[in-house]
mmCIF file of C-alpha atoms in Angstrom:
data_model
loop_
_atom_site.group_PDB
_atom_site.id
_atom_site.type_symbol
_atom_site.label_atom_id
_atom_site.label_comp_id
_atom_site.label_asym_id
_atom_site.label_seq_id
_atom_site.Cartn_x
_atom_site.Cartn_y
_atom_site.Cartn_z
ATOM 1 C CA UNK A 1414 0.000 0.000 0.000
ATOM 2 C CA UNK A 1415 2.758 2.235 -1.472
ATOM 3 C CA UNK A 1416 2.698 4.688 -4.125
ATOM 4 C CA UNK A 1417 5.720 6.322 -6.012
ATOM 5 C CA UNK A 1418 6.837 8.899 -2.917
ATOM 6 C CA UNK A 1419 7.136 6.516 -0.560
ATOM 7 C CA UNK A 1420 8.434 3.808 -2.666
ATOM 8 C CA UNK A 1421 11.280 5.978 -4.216
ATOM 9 C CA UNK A 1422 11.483 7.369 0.037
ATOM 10 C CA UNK A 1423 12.476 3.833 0.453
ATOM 11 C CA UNK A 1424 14.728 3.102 -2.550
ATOM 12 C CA UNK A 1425 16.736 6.356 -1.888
ATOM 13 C CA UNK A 1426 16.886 5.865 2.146
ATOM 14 C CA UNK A 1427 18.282 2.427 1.456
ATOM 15 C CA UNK A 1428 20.779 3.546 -1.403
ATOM 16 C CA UNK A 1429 21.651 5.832 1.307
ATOM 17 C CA UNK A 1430 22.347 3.359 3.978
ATOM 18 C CA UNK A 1431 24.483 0.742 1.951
ATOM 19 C CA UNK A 1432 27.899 2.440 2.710
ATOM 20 C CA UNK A 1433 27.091 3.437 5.922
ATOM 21 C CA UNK A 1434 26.099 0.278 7.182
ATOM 22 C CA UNK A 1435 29.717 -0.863 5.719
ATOM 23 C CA UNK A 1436 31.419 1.694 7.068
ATOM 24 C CA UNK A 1437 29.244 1.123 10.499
ATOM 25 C CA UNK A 1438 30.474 -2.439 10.428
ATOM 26 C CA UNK A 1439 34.110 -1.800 9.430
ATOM 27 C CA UNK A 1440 34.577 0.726 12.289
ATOM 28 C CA UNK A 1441 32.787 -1.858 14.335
ATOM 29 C CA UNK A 1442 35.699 -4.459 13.886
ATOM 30 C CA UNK A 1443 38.519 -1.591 13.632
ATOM 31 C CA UNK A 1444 37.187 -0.710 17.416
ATOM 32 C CA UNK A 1445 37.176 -4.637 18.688
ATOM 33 C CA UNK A 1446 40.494 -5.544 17.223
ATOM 34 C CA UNK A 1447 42.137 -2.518 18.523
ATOM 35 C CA UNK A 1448 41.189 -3.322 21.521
ATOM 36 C CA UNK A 1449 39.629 0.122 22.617
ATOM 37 C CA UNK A 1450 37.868 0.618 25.637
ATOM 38 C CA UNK A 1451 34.685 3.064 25.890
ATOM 39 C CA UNK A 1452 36.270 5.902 27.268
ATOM 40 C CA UNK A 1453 39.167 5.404 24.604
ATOM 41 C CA UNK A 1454 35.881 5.155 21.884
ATOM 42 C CA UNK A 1455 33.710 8.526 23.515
ATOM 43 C CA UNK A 1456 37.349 10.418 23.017
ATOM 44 C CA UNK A 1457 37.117 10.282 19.942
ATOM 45 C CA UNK A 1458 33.399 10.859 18.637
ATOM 46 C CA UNK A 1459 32.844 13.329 21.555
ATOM 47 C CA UNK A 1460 33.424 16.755 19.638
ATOM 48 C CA UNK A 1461 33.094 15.209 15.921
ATOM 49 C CA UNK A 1462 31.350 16.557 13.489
ATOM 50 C CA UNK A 1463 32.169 14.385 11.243
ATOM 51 C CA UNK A 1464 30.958 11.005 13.369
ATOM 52 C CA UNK A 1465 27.709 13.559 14.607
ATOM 53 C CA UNK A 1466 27.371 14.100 10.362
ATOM 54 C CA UNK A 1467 28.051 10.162 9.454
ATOM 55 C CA UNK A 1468 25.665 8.677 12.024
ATOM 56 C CA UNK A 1469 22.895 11.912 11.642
ATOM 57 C CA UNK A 1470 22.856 10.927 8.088
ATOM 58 C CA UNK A 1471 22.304 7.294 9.121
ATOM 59 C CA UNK A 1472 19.425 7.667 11.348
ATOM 60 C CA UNK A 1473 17.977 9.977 9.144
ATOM 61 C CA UNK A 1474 17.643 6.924 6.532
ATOM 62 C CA UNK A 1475 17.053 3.757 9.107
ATOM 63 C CA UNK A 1476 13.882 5.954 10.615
ATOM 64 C CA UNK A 1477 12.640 6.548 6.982
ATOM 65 C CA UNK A 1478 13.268 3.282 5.381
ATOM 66 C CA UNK A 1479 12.279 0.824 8.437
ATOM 67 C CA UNK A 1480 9.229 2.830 8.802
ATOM 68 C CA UNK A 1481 8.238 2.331 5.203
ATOM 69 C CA UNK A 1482 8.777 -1.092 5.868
ATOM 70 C CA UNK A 1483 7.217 -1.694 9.001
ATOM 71 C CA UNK A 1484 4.134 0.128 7.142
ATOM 72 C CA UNK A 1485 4.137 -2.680 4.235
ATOM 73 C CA UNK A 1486 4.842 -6.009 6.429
ATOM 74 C CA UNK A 1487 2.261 -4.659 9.098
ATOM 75 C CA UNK A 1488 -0.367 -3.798 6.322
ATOM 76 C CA UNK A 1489 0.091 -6.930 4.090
ATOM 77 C CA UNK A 1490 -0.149 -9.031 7.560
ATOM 78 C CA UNK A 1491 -3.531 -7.699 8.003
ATOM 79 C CA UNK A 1492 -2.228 -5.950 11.718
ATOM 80 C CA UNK A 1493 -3.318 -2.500 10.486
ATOM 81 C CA UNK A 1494 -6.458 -1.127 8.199
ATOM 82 C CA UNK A 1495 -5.513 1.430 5.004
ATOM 83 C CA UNK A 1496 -6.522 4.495 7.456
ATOM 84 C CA UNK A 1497 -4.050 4.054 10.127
ATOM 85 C CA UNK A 1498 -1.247 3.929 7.964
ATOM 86 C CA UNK A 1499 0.297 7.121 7.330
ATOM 87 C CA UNK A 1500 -0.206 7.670 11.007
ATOM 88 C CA UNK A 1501 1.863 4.662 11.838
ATOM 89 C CA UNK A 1502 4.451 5.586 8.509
ATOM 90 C CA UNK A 1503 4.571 8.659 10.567
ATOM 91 C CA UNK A 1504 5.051 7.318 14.568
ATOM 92 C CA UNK A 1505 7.673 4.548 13.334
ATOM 93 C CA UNK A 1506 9.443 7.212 11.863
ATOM 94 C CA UNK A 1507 9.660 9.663 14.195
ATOM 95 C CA UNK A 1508 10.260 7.326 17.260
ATOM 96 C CA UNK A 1509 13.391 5.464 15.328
ATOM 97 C CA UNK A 1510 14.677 9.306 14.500
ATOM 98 C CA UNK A 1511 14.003 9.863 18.392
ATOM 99 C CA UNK A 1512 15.764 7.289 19.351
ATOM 100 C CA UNK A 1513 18.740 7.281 17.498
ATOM 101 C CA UNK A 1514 19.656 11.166 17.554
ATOM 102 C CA UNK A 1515 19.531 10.627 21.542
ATOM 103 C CA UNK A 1516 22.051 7.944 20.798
ATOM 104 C CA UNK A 1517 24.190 10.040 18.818
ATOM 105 C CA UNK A 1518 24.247 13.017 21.312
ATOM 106 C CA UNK A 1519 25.268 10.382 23.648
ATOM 107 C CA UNK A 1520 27.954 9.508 21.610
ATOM 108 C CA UNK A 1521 28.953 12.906 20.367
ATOM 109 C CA UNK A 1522 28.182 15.497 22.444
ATOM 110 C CA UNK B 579 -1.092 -46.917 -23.434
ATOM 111 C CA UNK B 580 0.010 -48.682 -20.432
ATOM 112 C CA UNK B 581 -2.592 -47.019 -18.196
ATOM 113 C CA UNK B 582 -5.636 -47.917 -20.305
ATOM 114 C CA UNK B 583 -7.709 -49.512 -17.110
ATOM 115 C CA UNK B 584 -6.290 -47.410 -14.602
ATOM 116 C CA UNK B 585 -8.248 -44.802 -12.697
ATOM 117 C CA UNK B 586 -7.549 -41.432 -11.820
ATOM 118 C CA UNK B 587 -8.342 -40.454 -7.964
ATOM 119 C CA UNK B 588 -9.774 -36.751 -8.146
ATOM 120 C CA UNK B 589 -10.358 -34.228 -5.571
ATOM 121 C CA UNK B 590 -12.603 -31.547 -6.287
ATOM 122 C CA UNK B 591 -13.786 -28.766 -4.806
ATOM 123 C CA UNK B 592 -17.588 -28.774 -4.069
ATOM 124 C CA UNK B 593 -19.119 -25.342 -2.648
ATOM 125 C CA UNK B 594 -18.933 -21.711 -2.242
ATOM 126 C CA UNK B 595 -16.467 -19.318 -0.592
ATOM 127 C CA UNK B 596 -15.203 -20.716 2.336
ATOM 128 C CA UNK B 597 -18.129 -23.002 2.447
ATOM 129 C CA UNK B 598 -17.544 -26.416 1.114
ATOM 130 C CA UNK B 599 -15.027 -29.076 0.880
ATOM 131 C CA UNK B 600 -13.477 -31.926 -1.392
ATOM 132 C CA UNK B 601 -15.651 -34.197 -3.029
ATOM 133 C CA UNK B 602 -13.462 -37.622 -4.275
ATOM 134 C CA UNK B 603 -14.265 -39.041 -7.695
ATOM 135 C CA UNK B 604 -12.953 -42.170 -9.407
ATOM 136 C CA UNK B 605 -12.111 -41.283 -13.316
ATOM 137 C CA UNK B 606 -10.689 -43.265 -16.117
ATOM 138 C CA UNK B 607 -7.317 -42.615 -17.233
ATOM 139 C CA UNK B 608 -7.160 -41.631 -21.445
ATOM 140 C CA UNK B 609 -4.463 -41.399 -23.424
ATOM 141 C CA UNK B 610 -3.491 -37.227 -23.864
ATOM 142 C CA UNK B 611 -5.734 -36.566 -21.469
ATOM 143 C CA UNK B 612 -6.432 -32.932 -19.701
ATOM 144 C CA UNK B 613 -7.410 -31.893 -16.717
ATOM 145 C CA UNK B 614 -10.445 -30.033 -18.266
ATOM 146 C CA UNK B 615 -11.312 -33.925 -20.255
ATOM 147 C CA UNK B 616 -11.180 -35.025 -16.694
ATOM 148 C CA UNK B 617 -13.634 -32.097 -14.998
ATOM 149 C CA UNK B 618 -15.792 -32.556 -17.895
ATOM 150 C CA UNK B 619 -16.067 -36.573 -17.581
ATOM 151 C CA UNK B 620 -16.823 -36.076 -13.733
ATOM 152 C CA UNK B 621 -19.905 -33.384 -14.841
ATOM 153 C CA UNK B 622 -20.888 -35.773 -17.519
ATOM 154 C CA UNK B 623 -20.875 -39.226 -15.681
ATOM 155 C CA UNK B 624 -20.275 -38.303 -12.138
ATOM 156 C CA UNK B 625 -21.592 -35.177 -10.929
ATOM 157 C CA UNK B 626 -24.094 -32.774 -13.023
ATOM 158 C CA UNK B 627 -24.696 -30.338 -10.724
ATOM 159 C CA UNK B 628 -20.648 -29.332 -11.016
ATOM 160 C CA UNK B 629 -20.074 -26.117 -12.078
ATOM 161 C CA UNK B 630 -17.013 -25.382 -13.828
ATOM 162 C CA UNK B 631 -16.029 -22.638 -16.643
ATOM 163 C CA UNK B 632 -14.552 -23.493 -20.216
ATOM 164 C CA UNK B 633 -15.068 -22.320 -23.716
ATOM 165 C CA UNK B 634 -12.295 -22.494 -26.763
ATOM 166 C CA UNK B 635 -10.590 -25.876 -25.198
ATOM 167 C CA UNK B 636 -7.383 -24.981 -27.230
ATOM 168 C CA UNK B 637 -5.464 -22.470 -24.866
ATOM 169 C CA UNK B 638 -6.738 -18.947 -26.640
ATOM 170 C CA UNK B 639 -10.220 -17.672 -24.199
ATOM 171 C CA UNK B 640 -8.313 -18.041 -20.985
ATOM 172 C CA UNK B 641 -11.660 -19.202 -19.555
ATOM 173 C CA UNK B 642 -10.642 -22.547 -18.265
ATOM 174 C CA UNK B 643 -8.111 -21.649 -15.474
ATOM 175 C CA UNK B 644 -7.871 -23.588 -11.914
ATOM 176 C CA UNK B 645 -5.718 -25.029 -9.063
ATOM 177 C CA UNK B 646 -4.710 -28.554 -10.170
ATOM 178 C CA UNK B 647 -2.297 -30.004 -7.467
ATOM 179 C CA UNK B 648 -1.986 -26.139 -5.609
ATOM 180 C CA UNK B 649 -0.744 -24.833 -8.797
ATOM 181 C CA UNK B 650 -2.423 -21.979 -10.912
ATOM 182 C CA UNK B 651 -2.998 -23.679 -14.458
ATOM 183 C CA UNK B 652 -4.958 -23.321 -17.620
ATOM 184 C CA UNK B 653 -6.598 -26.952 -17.632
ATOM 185 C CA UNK B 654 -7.362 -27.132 -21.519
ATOM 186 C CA UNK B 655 -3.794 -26.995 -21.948
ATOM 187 C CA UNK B 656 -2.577 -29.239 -19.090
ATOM 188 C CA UNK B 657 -1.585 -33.202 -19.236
ATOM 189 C CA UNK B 658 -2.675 -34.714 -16.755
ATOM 190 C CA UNK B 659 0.358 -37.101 -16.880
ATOM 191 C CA UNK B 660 2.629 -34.157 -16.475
ATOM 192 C CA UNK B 661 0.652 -32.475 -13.188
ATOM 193 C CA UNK B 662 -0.522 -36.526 -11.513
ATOM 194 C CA UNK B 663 1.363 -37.044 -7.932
ATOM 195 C CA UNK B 664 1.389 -40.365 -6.919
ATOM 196 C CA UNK B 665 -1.783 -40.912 -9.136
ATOM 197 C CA UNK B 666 -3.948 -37.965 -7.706
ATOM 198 C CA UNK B 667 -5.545 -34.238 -8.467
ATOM 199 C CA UNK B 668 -6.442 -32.272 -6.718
ATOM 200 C CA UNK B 669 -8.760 -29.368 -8.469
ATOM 201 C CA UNK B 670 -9.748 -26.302 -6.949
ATOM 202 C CA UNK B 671 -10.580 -22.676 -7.876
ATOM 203 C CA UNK B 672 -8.654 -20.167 -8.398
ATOM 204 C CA UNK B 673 -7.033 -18.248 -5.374
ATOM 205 C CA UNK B 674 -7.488 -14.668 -4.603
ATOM 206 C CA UNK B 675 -10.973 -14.727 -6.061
ATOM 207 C CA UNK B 676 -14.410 -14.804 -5.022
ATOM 208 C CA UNK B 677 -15.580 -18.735 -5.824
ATOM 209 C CA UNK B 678 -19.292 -18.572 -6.968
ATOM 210 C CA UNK B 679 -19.616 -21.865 -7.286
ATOM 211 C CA UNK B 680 -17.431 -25.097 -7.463
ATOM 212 C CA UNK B 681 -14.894 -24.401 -9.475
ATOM 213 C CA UNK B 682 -16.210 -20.929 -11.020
ATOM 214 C CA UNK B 683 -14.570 -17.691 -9.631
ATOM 215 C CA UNK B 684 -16.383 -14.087 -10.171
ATOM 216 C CA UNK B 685 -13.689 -12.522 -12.270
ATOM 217 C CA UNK B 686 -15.149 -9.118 -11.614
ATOM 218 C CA UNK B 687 -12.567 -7.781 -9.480
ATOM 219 C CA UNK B 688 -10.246 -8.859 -12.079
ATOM 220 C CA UNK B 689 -10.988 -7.211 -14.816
ATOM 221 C CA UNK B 690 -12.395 -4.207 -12.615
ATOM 222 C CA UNK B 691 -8.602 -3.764 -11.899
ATOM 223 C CA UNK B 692 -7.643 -4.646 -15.651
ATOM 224 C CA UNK B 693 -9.978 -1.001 -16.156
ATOM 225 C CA UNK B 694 -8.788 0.335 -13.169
ATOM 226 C CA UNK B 695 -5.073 0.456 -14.100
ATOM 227 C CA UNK B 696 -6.069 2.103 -16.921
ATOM 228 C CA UNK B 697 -5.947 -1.034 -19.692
ATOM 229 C CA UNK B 698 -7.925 0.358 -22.463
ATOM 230 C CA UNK B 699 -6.230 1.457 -25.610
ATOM 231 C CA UNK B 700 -6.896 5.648 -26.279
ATOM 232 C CA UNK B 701 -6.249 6.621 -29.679
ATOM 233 C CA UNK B 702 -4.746 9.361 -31.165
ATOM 234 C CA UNK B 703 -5.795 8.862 -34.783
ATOM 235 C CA UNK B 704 -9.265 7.894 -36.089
ATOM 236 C CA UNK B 705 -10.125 5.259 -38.681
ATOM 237 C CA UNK B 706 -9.889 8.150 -41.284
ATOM 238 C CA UNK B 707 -6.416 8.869 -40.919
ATOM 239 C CA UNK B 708 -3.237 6.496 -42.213
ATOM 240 C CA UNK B 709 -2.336 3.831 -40.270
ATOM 241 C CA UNK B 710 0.858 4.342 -37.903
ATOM 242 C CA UNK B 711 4.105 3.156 -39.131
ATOM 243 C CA UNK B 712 5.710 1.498 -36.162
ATOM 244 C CA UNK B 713 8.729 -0.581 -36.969
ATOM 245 C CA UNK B 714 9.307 -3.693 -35.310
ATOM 246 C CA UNK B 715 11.967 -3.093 -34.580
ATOM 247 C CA UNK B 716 11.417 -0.219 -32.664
ATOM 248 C CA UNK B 717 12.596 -0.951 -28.727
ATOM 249 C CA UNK B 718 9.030 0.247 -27.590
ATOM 250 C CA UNK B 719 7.691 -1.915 -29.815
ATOM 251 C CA UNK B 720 9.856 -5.021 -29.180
ATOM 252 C CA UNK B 721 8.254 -4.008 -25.581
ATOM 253 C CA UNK B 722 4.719 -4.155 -26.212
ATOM 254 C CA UNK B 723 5.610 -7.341 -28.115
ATOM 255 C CA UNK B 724 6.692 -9.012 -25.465
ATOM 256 C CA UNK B 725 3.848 -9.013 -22.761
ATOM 257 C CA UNK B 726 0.883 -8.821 -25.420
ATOM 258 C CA UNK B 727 -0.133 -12.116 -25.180
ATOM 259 C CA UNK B 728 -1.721 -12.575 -22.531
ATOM 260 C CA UNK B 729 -5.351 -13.942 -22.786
ATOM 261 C CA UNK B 730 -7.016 -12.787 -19.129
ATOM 262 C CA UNK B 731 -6.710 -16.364 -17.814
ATOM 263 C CA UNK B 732 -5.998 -14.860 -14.118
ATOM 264 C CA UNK B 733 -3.345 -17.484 -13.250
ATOM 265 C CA UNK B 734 -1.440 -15.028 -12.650
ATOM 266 C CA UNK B 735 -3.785 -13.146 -10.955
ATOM 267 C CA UNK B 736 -4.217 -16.403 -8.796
ATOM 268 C CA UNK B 737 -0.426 -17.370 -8.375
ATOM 269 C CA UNK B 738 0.395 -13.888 -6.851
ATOM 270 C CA UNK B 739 1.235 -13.799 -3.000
ATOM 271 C CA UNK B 740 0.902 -9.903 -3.345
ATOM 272 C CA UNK B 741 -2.767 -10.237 -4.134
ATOM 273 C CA UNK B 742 -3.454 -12.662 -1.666
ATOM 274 C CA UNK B 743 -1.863 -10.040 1.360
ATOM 275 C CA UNK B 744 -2.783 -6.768 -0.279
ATOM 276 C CA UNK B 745 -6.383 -7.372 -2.372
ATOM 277 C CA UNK B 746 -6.215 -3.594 -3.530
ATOM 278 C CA UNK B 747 -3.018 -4.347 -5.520
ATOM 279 C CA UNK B 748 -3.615 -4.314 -9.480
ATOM 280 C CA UNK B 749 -1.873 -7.505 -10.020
ATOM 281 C CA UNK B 750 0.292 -8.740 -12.611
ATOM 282 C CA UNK B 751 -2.301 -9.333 -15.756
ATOM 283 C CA UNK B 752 -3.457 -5.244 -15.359
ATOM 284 C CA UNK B 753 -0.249 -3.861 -15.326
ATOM 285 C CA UNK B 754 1.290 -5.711 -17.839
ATOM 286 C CA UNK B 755 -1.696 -4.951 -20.215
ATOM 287 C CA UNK B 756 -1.025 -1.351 -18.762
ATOM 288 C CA UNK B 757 2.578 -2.025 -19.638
ATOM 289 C CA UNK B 758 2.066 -2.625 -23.597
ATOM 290 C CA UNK B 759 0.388 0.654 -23.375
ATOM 291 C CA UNK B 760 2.815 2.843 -22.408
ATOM 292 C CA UNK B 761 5.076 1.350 -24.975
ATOM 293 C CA UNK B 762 2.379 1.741 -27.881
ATOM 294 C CA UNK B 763 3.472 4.967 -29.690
ATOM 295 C CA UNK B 764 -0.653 6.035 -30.739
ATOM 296 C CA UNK B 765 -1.591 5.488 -27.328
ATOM 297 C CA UNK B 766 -2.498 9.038 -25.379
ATOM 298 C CA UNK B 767 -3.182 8.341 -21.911
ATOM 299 C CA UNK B 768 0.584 7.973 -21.222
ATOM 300 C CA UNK B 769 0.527 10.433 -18.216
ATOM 301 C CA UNK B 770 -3.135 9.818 -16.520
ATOM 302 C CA UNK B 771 -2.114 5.625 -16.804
ATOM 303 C CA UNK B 772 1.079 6.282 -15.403
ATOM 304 C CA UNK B 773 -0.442 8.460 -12.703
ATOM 305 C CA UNK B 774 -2.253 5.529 -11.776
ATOM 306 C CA UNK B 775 -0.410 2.983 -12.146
ATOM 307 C CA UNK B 776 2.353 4.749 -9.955
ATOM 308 C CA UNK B 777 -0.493 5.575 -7.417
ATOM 309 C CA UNK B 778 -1.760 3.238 -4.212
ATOM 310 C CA UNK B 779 -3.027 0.042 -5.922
ATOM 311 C CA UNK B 780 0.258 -0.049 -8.660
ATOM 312 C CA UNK B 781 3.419 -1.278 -9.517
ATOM 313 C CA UNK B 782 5.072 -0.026 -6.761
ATOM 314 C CA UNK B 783 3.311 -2.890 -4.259
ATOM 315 C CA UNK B 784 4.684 -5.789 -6.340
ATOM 316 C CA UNK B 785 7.441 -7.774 -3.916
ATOM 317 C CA UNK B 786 8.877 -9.309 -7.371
ATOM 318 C CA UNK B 787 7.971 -12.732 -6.228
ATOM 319 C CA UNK B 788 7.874 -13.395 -9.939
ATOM 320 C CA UNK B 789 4.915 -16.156 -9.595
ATOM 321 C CA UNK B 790 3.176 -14.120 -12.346
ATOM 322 C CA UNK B 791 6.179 -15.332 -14.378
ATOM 323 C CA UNK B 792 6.761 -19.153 -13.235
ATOM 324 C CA UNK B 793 3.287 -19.943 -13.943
ATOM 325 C CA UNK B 794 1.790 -17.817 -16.825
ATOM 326 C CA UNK B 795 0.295 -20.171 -19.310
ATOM 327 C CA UNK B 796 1.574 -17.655 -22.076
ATOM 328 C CA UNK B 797 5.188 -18.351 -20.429
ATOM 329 C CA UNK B 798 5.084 -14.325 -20.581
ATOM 330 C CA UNK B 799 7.002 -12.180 -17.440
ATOM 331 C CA UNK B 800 4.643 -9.848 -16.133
ATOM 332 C CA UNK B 801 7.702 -9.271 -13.372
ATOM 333 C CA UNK B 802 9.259 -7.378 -15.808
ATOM 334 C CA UNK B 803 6.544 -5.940 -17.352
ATOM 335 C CA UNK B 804 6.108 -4.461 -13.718
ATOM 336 C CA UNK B 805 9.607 -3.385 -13.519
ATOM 337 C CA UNK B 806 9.454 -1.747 -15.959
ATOM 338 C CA UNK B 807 6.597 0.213 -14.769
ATOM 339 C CA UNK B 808 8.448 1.138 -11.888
ATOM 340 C CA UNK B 809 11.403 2.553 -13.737
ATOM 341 C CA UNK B 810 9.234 4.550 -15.945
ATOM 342 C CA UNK B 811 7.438 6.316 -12.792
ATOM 343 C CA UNK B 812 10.861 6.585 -10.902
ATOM 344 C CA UNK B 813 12.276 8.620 -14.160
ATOM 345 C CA UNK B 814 8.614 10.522 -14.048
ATOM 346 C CA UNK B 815 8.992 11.416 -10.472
ATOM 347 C CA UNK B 816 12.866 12.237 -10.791
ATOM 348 C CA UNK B 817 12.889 13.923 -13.533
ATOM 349 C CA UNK B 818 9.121 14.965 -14.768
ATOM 350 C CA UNK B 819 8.224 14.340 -18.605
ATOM 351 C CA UNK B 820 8.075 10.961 -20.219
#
């Protein structure tokens, strides 16, 4: 129950999120086999713009493309009615954004 | 042929929507026999109150089309030594449709989307001018070409898990008819079909499952048909114009 806004929304966010997600994961495994500690971690994205920019961007596209998503699978499994789904669209969206920018000022404030 | 006094055990649906159940029926095995010989010998010899939907027999009406063994299938078309497991059928409606009766479906909703996506040919010349000289050539063309065959069977319609989780979906036979259209030069709705087709119900829904593809009778690929679809309303929505 898609049309061409929210389907392109999707295509784009996810376009979007491909090299993130790599470079997510390939920081992930720099941090591990380094060895460095949380404090060692929060001295470095404390103050960054550039982490603050990279994971911004990031959230930006998981709370717009999971939202789409959860709006299909939810829809198509009969667990919400035509009516309730932009407000949903709208709710997954904005909780996901919620939730990951207070992660990020965590991280990089 | 080997077979000659063997019997064929048949399950077939009895009923309405939601509302009835398999009915068993002994039937003898024939040489090149179809699954629509076999439906017809049980409503001849068997059963006469069976109601069941056929009319050209050789593959061209698309009239004929049921489950046989959980799988979509035109049945004037179908051996039934190539569909038998372990010696038994197993006939049924079609899926995603209303059943009237036995093995009838009302096809309205079918071809109500078939309209709805926009599926009938607008002119831009009249039957005074010259006919339009479209090579064959012509990529558009070679487009068209390759999804116009399809004769409104609904096993695709049938086969399609998008359908079957989202019923306001076009399906696959609509937008590939809608398809051929935007790739027929005289056409003139290019803009208001592409409007809808781009819109709630369209190609954007399909999942590409592709069991439009695996099964159609017409071994046609309404998957692409649909992809291409959604390229033409990403470049519309992009970048505006045709």
């Amino acid at each position: 129950m898609i049309g061409a806004r929210l389907y392109l929304l999707q295509r784009l966010s996810a376009l979007v999120m491909a090299p993130l997600v790599l470079g997510h994961l390939a920081t992930m495994i720099y941090a591990v086999q380094n060895g460095l500690s949380a404090v060692e971690i929060l001295s470095r994205t404390q103050g960054s713009i550039l982490w603050g920019l990279f994971y911004g961007l990031f959230v930006i596209a998981v709370s717009i493309h999971a939202a789409i998503g959860l709006r299909i699978v939810l829809f198509e499994w009969g667990v919400l009615p035509v009516r309730r789904l932009d407000l949903f669209t709208w709710g997954a969206g904005l909780l996901l954004f919620f939730l990951g920018a207070r992660a990020i000022v965590a991280v990089v404030m | 042929m080997e077979n000659i006094n063997r019997k064929l055990k048949v399950r077939v649906w009895r009923g309405t929507q939601g509302d009835g159940t398999f009915s068993t029926y002994e039937v003898p095995a024939q040489e090149s026999q179809t699954i629509l010989d076999v439906v017809t010998w049980i409503q001849q010899y068997a059963e006469p109150t069976l109601a069941y939907r056929f009319a050209c027999r050789v593959g061209m009406c698309g009239s004929c089309a049921m489950n046989v063994n959980g799988i979509p299938r035109w049945t004037c078309r179908t051996h039934v030594q190539k569909v038998l497991e372990d010696g038994e059928l197993e006939i049924a409606p079609l899926r995603n449709l209303p059943v009237v009766k036995d093995l009838v479906t009302d096809m309205s909703e079918f071809f109500d989307k078939w309209v709805g996506a926009e599926g009938r040919f607008h002119p831009s010349a009249t039957r005074d001018d010259e006919i339009a000289a479209i090579s064959p050539a012509d990529p558009k063309r070679a487009n068209a070409n390759a999804a116009i065959e399809c004769i409104n069977c609904a096993v695709c319609y049938s086969a399609c898990d998008t359908i079957a989780q989202n019923p306001a979906y076009f399906g696959p036979a609509a937008l590939n008819r809608a398809w051929t259209l935007q790739n027929d030069e005289r056409d003139t709705a290019f803009k208001s079909r592409l409007e809808t087709i781009s819109g709630r119900g369209g190609c954007t829904n399909c999942h590409s499952h592709q069991s439009c593809m695996t099964y159609c009778p017409n071994e046609l690929n309404p998957t692409e048909s649909i992809a291409g679809l959604k390229r033409m309303t990403t470049r519309s929505f992009l970048f505006g114009g045709r």
